[in-house]
Coordinates of C-alpha atoms in Angstrom, one line a residue:
X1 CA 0.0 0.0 0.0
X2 CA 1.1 3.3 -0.6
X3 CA 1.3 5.7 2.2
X4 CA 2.5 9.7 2.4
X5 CA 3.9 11.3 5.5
X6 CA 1.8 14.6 5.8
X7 CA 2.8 17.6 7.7
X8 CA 0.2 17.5 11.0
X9 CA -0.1 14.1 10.8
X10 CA 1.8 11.8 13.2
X11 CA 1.4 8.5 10.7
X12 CA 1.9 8.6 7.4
X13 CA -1.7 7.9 5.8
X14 CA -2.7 6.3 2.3
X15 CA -2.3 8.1 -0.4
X16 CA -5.3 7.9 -1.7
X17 CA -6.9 9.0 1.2
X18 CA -4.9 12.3 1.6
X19 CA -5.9 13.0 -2.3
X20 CA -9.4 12.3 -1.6
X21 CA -9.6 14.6 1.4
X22 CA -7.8 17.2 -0.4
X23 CA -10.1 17.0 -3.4
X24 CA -13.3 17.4 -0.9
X25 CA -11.4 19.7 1.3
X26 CA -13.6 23.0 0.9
X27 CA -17.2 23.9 -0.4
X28 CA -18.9 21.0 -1.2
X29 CA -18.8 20.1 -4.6
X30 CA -21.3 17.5 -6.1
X31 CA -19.3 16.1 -8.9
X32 CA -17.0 14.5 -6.6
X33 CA -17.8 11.8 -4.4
X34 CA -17.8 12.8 -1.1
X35 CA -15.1 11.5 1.6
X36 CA -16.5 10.4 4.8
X37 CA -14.6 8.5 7.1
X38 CA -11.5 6.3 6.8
X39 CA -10.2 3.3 8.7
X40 CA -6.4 1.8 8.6
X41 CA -6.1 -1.9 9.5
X42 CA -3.2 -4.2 9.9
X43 CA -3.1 -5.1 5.9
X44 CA -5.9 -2.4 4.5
X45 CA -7.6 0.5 4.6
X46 CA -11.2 1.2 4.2
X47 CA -12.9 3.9 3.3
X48 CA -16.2 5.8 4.0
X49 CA -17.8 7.4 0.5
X50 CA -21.3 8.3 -0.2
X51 CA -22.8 6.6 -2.8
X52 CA -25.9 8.0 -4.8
X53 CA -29.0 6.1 -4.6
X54 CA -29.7 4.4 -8.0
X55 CA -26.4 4.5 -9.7
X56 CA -24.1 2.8 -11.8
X57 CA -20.8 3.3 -13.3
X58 CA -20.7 5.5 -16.6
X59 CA -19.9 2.7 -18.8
X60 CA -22.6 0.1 -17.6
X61 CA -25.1 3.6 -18.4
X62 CA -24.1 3.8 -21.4
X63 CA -24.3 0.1 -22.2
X64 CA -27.7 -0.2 -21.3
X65 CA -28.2 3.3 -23.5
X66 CA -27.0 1.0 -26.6
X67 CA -23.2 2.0 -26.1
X68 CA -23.2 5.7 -27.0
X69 CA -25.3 8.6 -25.6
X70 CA -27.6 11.7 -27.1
X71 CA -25.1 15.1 -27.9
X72 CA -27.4 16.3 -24.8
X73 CA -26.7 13.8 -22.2
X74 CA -23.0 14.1 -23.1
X75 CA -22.8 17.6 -22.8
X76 CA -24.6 17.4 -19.3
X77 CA -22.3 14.9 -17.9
X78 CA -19.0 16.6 -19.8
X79 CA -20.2 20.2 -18.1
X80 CA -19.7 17.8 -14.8
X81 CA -16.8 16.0 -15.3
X82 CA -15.0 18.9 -16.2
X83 CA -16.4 20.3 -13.2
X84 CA -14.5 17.6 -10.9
X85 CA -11.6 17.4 -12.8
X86 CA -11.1 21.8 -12.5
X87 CA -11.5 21.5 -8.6
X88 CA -9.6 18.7 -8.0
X89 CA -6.3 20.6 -9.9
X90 CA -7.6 23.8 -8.1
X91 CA -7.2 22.0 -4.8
X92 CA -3.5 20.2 -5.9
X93 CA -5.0 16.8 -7.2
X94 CA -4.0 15.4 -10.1
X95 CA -6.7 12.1 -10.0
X96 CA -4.9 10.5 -13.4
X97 CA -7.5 7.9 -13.9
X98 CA -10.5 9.8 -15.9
X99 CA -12.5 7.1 -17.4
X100 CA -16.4 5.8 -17.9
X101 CA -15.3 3.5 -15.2
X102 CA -14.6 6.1 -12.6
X103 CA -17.4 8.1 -12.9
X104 CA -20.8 7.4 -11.1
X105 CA -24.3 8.8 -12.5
X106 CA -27.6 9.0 -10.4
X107 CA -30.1 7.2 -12.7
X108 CA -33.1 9.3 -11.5
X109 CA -31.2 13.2 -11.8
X110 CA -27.9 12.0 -14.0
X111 CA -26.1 13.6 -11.8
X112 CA -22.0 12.3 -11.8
X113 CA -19.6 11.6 -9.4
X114 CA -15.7 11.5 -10.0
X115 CA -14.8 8.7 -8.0
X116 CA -11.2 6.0 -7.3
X117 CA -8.2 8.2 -6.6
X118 CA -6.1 5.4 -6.4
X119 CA -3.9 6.3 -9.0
X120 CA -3.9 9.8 -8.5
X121 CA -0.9 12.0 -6.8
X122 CA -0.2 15.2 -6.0
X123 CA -0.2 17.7 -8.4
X124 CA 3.1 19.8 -9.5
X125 CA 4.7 22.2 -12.3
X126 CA 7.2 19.6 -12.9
X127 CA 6.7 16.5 -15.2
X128 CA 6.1 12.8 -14.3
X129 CA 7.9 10.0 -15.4
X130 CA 5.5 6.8 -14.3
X131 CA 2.6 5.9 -13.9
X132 CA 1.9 4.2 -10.6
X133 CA 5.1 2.8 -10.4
X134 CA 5.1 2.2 -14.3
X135 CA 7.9 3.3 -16.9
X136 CA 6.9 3.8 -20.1
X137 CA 9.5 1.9 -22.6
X138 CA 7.5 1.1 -25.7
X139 CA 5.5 3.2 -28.3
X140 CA 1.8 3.2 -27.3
X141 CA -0.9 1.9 -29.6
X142 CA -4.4 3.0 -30.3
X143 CA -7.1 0.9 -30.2
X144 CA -11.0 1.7 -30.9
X145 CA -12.7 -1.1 -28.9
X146 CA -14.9 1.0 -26.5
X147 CA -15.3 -2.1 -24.1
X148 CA -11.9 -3.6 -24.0
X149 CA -11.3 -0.4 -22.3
X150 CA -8.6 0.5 -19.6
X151 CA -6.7 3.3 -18.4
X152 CA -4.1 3.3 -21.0
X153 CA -6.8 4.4 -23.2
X154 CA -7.3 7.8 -21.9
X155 CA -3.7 8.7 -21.5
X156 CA -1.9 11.2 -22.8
X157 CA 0.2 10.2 -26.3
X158 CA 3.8 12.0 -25.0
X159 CA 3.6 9.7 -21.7
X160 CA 4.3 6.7 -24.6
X161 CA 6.4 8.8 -27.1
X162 CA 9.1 10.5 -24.8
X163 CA 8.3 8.8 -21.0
X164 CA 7.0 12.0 -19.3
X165 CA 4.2 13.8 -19.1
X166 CA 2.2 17.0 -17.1
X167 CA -0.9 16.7 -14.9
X168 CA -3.0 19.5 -16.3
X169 CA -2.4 18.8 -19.9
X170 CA -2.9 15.1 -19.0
X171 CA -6.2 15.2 -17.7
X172 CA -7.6 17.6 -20.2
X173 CA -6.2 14.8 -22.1
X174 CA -8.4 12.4 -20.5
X175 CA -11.5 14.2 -20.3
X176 CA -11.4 14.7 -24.1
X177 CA -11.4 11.1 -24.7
X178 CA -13.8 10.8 -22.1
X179 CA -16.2 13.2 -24.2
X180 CA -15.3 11.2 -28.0
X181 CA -16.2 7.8 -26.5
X182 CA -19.3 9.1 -25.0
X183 CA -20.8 10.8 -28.1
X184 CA -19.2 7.8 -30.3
X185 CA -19.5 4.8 -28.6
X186 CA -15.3 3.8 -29.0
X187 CA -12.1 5.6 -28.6
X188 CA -10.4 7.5 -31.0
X189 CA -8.5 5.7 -33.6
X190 CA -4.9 6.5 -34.7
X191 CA -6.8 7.6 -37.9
X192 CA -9.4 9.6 -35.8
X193 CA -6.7 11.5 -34.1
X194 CA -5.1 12.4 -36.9
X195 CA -8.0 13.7 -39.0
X196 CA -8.8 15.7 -35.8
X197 CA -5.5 17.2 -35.3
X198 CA -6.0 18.3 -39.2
X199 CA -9.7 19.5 -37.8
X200 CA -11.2 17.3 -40.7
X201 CA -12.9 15.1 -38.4
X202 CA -16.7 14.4 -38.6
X203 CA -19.3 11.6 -37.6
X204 CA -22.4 11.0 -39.2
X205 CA -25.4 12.0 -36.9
X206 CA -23.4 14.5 -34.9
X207 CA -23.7 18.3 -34.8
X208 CA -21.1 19.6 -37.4
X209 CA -18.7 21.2 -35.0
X210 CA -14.8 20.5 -34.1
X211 CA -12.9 18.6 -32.0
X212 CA -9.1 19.0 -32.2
X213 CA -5.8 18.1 -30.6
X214 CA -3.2 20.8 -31.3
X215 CA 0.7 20.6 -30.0
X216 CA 1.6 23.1 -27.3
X217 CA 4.9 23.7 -25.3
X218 CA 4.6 23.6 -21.5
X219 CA 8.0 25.1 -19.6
X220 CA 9.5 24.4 -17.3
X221 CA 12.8 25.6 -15.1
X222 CA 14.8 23.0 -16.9
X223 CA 13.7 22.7 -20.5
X224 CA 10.5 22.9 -23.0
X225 CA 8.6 19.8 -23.4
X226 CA 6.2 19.0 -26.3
X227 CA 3.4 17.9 -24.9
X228 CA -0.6 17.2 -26.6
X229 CA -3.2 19.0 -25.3
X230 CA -7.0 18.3 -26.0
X231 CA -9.2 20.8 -27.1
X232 CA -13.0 20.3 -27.6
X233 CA -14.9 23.2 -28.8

């Protein structure tokens, strides 16, 4: 388990814990599930969470919607996520796991709920150079199977082209793919990204409009990194 020594703290306490704290540290915000209580044991932790009464994860939604939703309901739950995902970098949390999976919608309201900050960390100015743990040595590959999904999925291209990566630019990253797969039922395609990055990309039966990923330079006190940043407009 991985646990973080925290000034005003006597015991170092689990990571995920401290991130989940920090993220609901403050006004209450509804599109992040809300951090209750917390228990360490002898070889686990457990944690208190609310937990909206009927839900289901985002992905089990939107396979019982017939795997992609209305331009409407995607909008709603994007205007949320991004929501969740502002605050938590506001309040220093970079979550690094924005998926279907970790998102929770109240089926009466559709309200949404970022949720699992188990991969997350702190966040900083400076780049990261693993993933829970996990070095990046081979190019990454695309693939556009909605339901073979995993976390790999939603992460930023430099992390598999150069090994490193930022928080903010990751997880607007993230959400953008979050929003494609919503409103098209898979992920993005080597072939889809690169007809968006020449903002030639369209569906059928979507609202002619753009989506586009556009190279920027993030600094740093050491060097300029190339990074991919994900614009929807």
């Amino acid at each position: 388990m991985d646990y973080i020594s925290i000034p005003g703290y006597p015991e170092p306490i689990p990571r995920e814990v401290y991130l989940q704290m920090l993220a609901c540290k403050g006004e209450h915000v509804p599109a992040i599930v809300q951090f209750l209580d917390w228990q360490d044991r002898l070889d686990h932790y457990v944690m208190v969470l609310e937990c909206p009464s009927p839900c289901e994860d985002l992905l089990s939604f939107m396979v019982r919607a017939g795997g992609r939703l209305t331009e409407k309901t995607a909008k709603d739950i994007m205007w949320q996520a991004t929501e969740a995902a502002e605050i938590c970098s506001i309040r220093g949390v970079f979550h690094r796991d924005i998926k279907l999976e970790n998102f929770l919608i109240n089926l009466n309201t559709l309200e949404v709920k970022l949720i699992d900050f188990g991969c997350g960390d702190l966040l900083k100015n400076s780049a990261y150079t693993d993933f829970m743990g996990i070095y990046c040595e081979t190019s990454h590959l695309l693939h556009a199977n909605l339901f073979s999904s995993g976390t790999e999925m939603y992460f930023c291209p430099e992390f598999f082209h150069t090994g490193e990566y930022y928080g903010k630019p990751a997880t607007v990253y993230s959400l953008g793919v979050l929003f494609f797969a919503m409103l098209c039922g898979n992920f993005p395609s080597v072939h889809d990204l690169d007809q968006i990055n020449e903002r030639r990309w369209c569906k059928d039966g979507l609202t002619i409009g753009e989506i586009f990923i556009r190279p920027t330079v993030v600094l740093n006190d050491r060097k300029q990194n190339e990074c991919f940043d994900k614009r929807i407009e």
